[in-house]
Amino acid sequence: MTIGFFRNLTKPKPTPVVEREYCVAGRTLPLKIVESARAKRLTLRIESGGQGLRITVPPGLRRGEVDRFLDRHQDWLEQRLAKVPTRPQVRPGIRIPVRGVAHRIVHEPSKRGTVTISRDDRGPLLIVHGDRIHLPRRIADFLKREAKKEIEKLVVKHTEALGKRAKAIRYKDTSSRWGSCTSEGNLSFSWRIMMAPQPVINYLVAHEVAHLKEMNHGPKFWKLCEKLCPDTDRCKDWLKRNGGALQAIVFE
């Protein structure tokens, strides 16, 4: 989510990155102010899951200009933050999706610290063994293992179709993007994607693999992405609408 207005500024250059807090809609959020030589205007973005705010500013912008910009867009921020999903804490009894299917978390402390998928008359279960304090981390580790198994197979499938090779595959927990591809051929994915439906997982992998050939988001890239994943438009839209809710889940 971005908004902005154009400015023509020639003030002294401030620190390239400033971090502070900003209070809005009853929340105190971290605010990052980033100076960019390419910026011609101020742009404001709400980070995934409503975890913070980021403003990109042209060189030489004074702090007072940023404050006035935020004040003018207070209503915009309040409206957007009201739509941001709450941040559910991973704990016994709540449901989290695995490959798009909601699983109820059940804690069974009597066994060793493992995570297994099961089912009862109320539906799918995610059974977590071991000490309660480690339950969120064990579920996160489970999703990371599932991501490694699923994504590596999909990378092989799509790179073979493309005739390219990935140099490395990495898994992260990023709040601003679901995946990335470097010019050296390194692919990175957020392990949280394992909470999305399987077609969306496939789309994300196809998207990043397509960057091995087209390091942009131009027409050739999207044509290639759709060739690898015919459901590109539908899956991209799903991730845009639902990705924030997955990013908001707290595994701590």
PDB file of N, CA and C in Angstrom, residues 172-208:
ATOM      1  N   LYS A 172      13.592 -18.132   4.383  1.00  0.00           N
ATOM      2  CA  LYS A 172      13.654 -17.026   5.327  1.00  0.00           C
ATOM      3  C   LYS A 172      12.260 -16.749   5.879  1.00  0.00           C
ATOM      4  N   ASP A 173      12.190 -15.838   6.847  1.00  0.00           N
ATOM      5  CA  ASP A 173      10.919 -15.353   7.366  1.00  0.00           C
ATOM      6  C   ASP A 173      10.897 -13.853   7.149  1.00  0.00           C
ATOM      7  N   THR A 174      10.510 -13.446   5.943  1.00  0.00           N
ATOM      8  CA  THR A 174      10.543 -12.037   5.573  1.00  0.00           C
ATOM      9  C   THR A 174       9.152 -11.434   5.651  1.00  0.00           C
ATOM     10  N   SER A 175       9.080 -10.150   6.002  1.00  0.00           N
ATOM     11  CA  SER A 175       7.784  -9.481   6.137  1.00  0.00           C
ATOM     12  C   SER A 175       7.416  -8.666   4.909  1.00  0.00           C
ATOM     13  N   SER A 176       8.363  -8.426   4.007  1.00  0.00           N
ATOM     14  CA  SER A 176       8.084  -7.547   2.869  1.00  0.00           C
ATOM     15  C   SER A 176       7.941  -8.280   1.545  1.00  0.00           C
ATOM     16  N   ARG A 177       8.400  -9.532   1.465  1.00  0.00           N
ATOM     17  CA  ARG A 177       8.288 -10.255   0.199  1.00  0.00           C
ATOM     18  C   ARG A 177       8.210 -11.754   0.454  1.00  0.00           C
ATOM     19  N   TRP A 178       7.628 -12.455  -0.513  1.00  0.00           N
ATOM     20  CA  TRP A 178       7.471 -13.908  -0.387  1.00  0.00           C
ATOM     21  C   TRP A 178       8.632 -14.676  -0.990  1.00  0.00           C
ATOM     22  N   GLY A 179       9.342 -14.063  -1.906  1.00  0.00           N
ATOM     23  CA  GLY A 179      10.466 -14.746  -2.525  1.00  0.00           C
ATOM     24  C   GLY A 179      11.348 -13.746  -3.245  1.00  0.00           C
ATOM     25  N   SER A 180      12.515 -14.214  -3.662  1.00  0.00           N
ATOM     26  CA  SER A 180      13.427 -13.356  -4.413  1.00  0.00           C
ATOM     27  C   SER A 180      14.372 -14.222  -5.231  1.00  0.00           C
ATOM     28  N   CYS A 181      14.965 -13.584  -6.238  1.00  0.00           N
ATOM     29  CA  CYS A 181      15.951 -14.257  -7.096  1.00  0.00           C
ATOM     30  C   CYS A 181      17.059 -13.261  -7.390  1.00  0.00           C
ATOM     31  N   THR A 182      18.302 -13.649  -7.145  1.00  0.00           N
ATOM     32  CA  THR A 182      19.425 -12.765  -7.418  1.00  0.00           C
ATOM     33  C   THR A 182      19.967 -13.016  -8.812  1.00  0.00           C
ATOM     34  N   SER A 183      20.771 -12.082  -9.300  1.00  0.00           N
ATOM     35  CA  SER A 183      21.373 -12.225 -10.624  1.00  0.00           C
ATOM     36  C   SER A 183      22.338 -13.403 -10.679  1.00  0.00           C
ATOM     37  N   GLU A 184      22.798 -13.850  -9.497  1.00  0.00           N
ATOM     38  CA  GLU A 184      23.694 -15.023  -9.452  1.00  0.00           C
ATOM     39  C   GLU A 184      22.916 -16.341  -9.491  1.00  0.00           C
ATOM     40  N   GLY A 185      21.596 -16.274  -9.427  1.00  0.00           N
ATOM     41  CA  GLY A 185      20.795 -17.488  -9.479  1.00  0.00           C
ATOM     42  C   GLY A 185      20.420 -18.062  -8.125  1.00  0.00           C
ATOM     43  N   ASN A 186      20.524 -17.252  -7.057  1.00  0.00           N
ATOM     44  CA  ASN A 186      20.123 -17.701  -5.725  1.00  0.00           C
ATOM     45  C   ASN A 186      18.646 -17.409  -5.505  1.00  0.00           C
ATOM     46  N   LEU A 187      17.890 -18.418  -5.138  1.00  0.00           N
ATOM     47  CA  LEU A 187      16.460 -18.273  -4.881  1.00  0.00           C
ATOM     48  C   LEU A 187      16.210 -18.261  -3.376  1.00  0.00           C
ATOM     49  N   SER A 188      15.320 -17.383  -2.934  1.00  0.00           N
ATOM     50  CA  SER A 188      14.929 -17.339  -1.525  1.00  0.00           C
ATOM     51  C   SER A 188      13.406 -17.369  -1.436  1.00  0.00           C
ATOM     52  N   PHE A 189      12.901 -18.064  -0.418  1.00  0.00           N
ATOM     53  CA  PHE A 189      11.461 -18.185  -0.224  1.00  0.00           C
ATOM     54  C   PHE A 189      11.131 -18.025   1.254  1.00  0.00           C
ATOM     55  N   SER A 190       9.981 -17.415   1.524  1.00  0.00           N
ATOM     56  CA  SER A 190       9.464 -17.378   2.887  1.00  0.00           C
ATOM     57  C   SER A 190       8.814 -18.721   3.185  1.00  0.00           C
ATOM     58  N   TRP A 191       9.235 -19.376   4.286  1.00  0.00           N
ATOM     59  CA  TRP A 191       8.655 -20.671   4.622  1.00  0.00           C
ATOM     60  C   TRP A 191       7.179 -20.559   4.982  1.00  0.00           C
ATOM     61  N   ARG A 192       6.692 -19.340   5.248  1.00  0.00           N
ATOM     62  CA  ARG A 192       5.277 -19.146   5.555  1.00  0.00           C
ATOM     63  C   ARG A 192       4.378 -19.488   4.369  1.00  0.00           C
ATOM     64  N   ILE A 193       4.956 -19.543   3.169  1.00  0.00           N
ATOM     65  CA  ILE A 193       4.151 -19.870   1.996  1.00  0.00           C
ATOM     66  C   ILE A 193       3.523 -21.254   2.121  1.00  0.00           C
ATOM     67  N   MET A 194       4.051 -22.105   3.023  1.00  0.00           N
ATOM     68  CA  MET A 194       3.473 -23.434   3.215  1.00  0.00           C
ATOM     69  C   MET A 194       2.092 -23.366   3.858  1.00  0.00           C
ATOM     70  N   MET A 195       1.678 -22.205   4.320  1.00  0.00           N
ATOM     71  CA  MET A 195       0.318 -22.059   4.824  1.00  0.00           C
ATOM     72  C   MET A 195      -0.671 -21.731   3.710  1.00  0.00           C
ATOM     73  N   ALA A 196      -0.165 -21.388   2.529  1.00  0.00           N
ATOM     74  CA  ALA A 196      -1.011 -21.069   1.380  1.00  0.00           C
ATOM     75  C   ALA A 196      -1.437 -22.347   0.658  1.00  0.00           C
ATOM     76  N   PRO A 197      -2.499 -22.280  -0.152  1.00  0.00           N
ATOM     77  CA  PRO A 197      -2.889 -23.454  -0.943  1.00  0.00           C
ATOM     78  C   PRO A 197      -1.771 -23.905  -1.882  1.00  0.00           C
ATOM     79  N   GLN A 198      -1.752 -25.168  -2.201  1.00  0.00           N
ATOM     80  CA  GLN A 198      -0.677 -25.726  -3.019  1.00  0.00           C
ATOM     81  C   GLN A 198      -0.511 -25.002  -4.362  1.00  0.00           C
ATOM     82  N   PRO A 199      -1.598 -24.646  -5.070  1.00  0.00           N
ATOM     83  CA  PRO A 199      -1.397 -23.905  -6.324  1.00  0.00           C
ATOM     84  C   PRO A 199      -0.667 -22.584  -6.139  1.00  0.00           C
ATOM     85  N   VAL A 200      -0.871 -21.932  -4.986  1.00  0.00           N
ATOM     86  CA  VAL A 200      -0.190 -20.659  -4.723  1.00  0.00           C
ATOM     87  C   VAL A 200       1.294 -20.899  -4.450  1.00  0.00           C
ATOM     88  N   ILE A 201       1.602 -21.985  -3.764  1.00  0.00           N
ATOM     89  CA  ILE A 201       3.010 -22.360  -3.546  1.00  0.00           C
ATOM     90  C   ILE A 201       3.685 -22.577  -4.891  1.00  0.00           C
ATOM     91  N   ASN A 202       3.015 -23.303  -5.765  1.00  0.00           N
ATOM     92  CA  ASN A 202       3.554 -23.570  -7.101  1.00  0.00           C
ATOM     93  C   ASN A 202       3.769 -22.269  -7.873  1.00  0.00           C
ATOM     94  N   TYR A 203       2.807 -21.351  -7.761  1.00  0.00           N
ATOM     95  CA  TYR A 203       2.946 -20.065  -8.449  1.00  0.00           C
ATOM     96  C   TYR A 203       4.164 -19.298  -7.954  1.00  0.00           C
ATOM     97  N   LEU A 204       4.360 -19.248  -6.629  1.00  0.00           N
ATOM     98  CA  LEU A 204       5.487 -18.503  -6.084  1.00  0.00           C
ATOM     99  C   LEU A 204       6.812 -19.048  -6.607  1.00  0.00           C
ATOM    100  N   VAL A 205       6.935 -20.372  -6.637  1.00  0.00           N
ATOM    101  CA  VAL A 205       8.170 -20.975  -7.134  1.00  0.00           C
ATOM    102  C   VAL A 205       8.342 -20.668  -8.620  1.00  0.00           C
ATOM    103  N   ALA A 206       7.268 -20.800  -9.399  1.00  0.00           N
ATOM    104  CA  ALA A 206       7.349 -20.491 -10.822  1.00  0.00           C
ATOM    105  C   ALA A 206       7.751 -19.031 -11.039  1.00  0.00           C
ATOM    106  N   HIS A 207       7.206 -18.139 -10.218  1.00  0.00           N
ATOM    107  CA  HIS A 207       7.513 -16.711 -10.312  1.00  0.00           C
ATOM    108  C   HIS A 207       9.010 -16.457 -10.126  1.00  0.00           C
ATOM    109  N   GLU A 208       9.584 -17.027  -9.060  1.00  0.00           N
ATOM    110  CA  GLU A 208      11.005 -16.777  -8.798  1.00  0.00           C
ATOM    111  C   GLU A 208      11.905 -17.485  -9.799  1.00  0.00           C
TER     112      GLU A 208
END
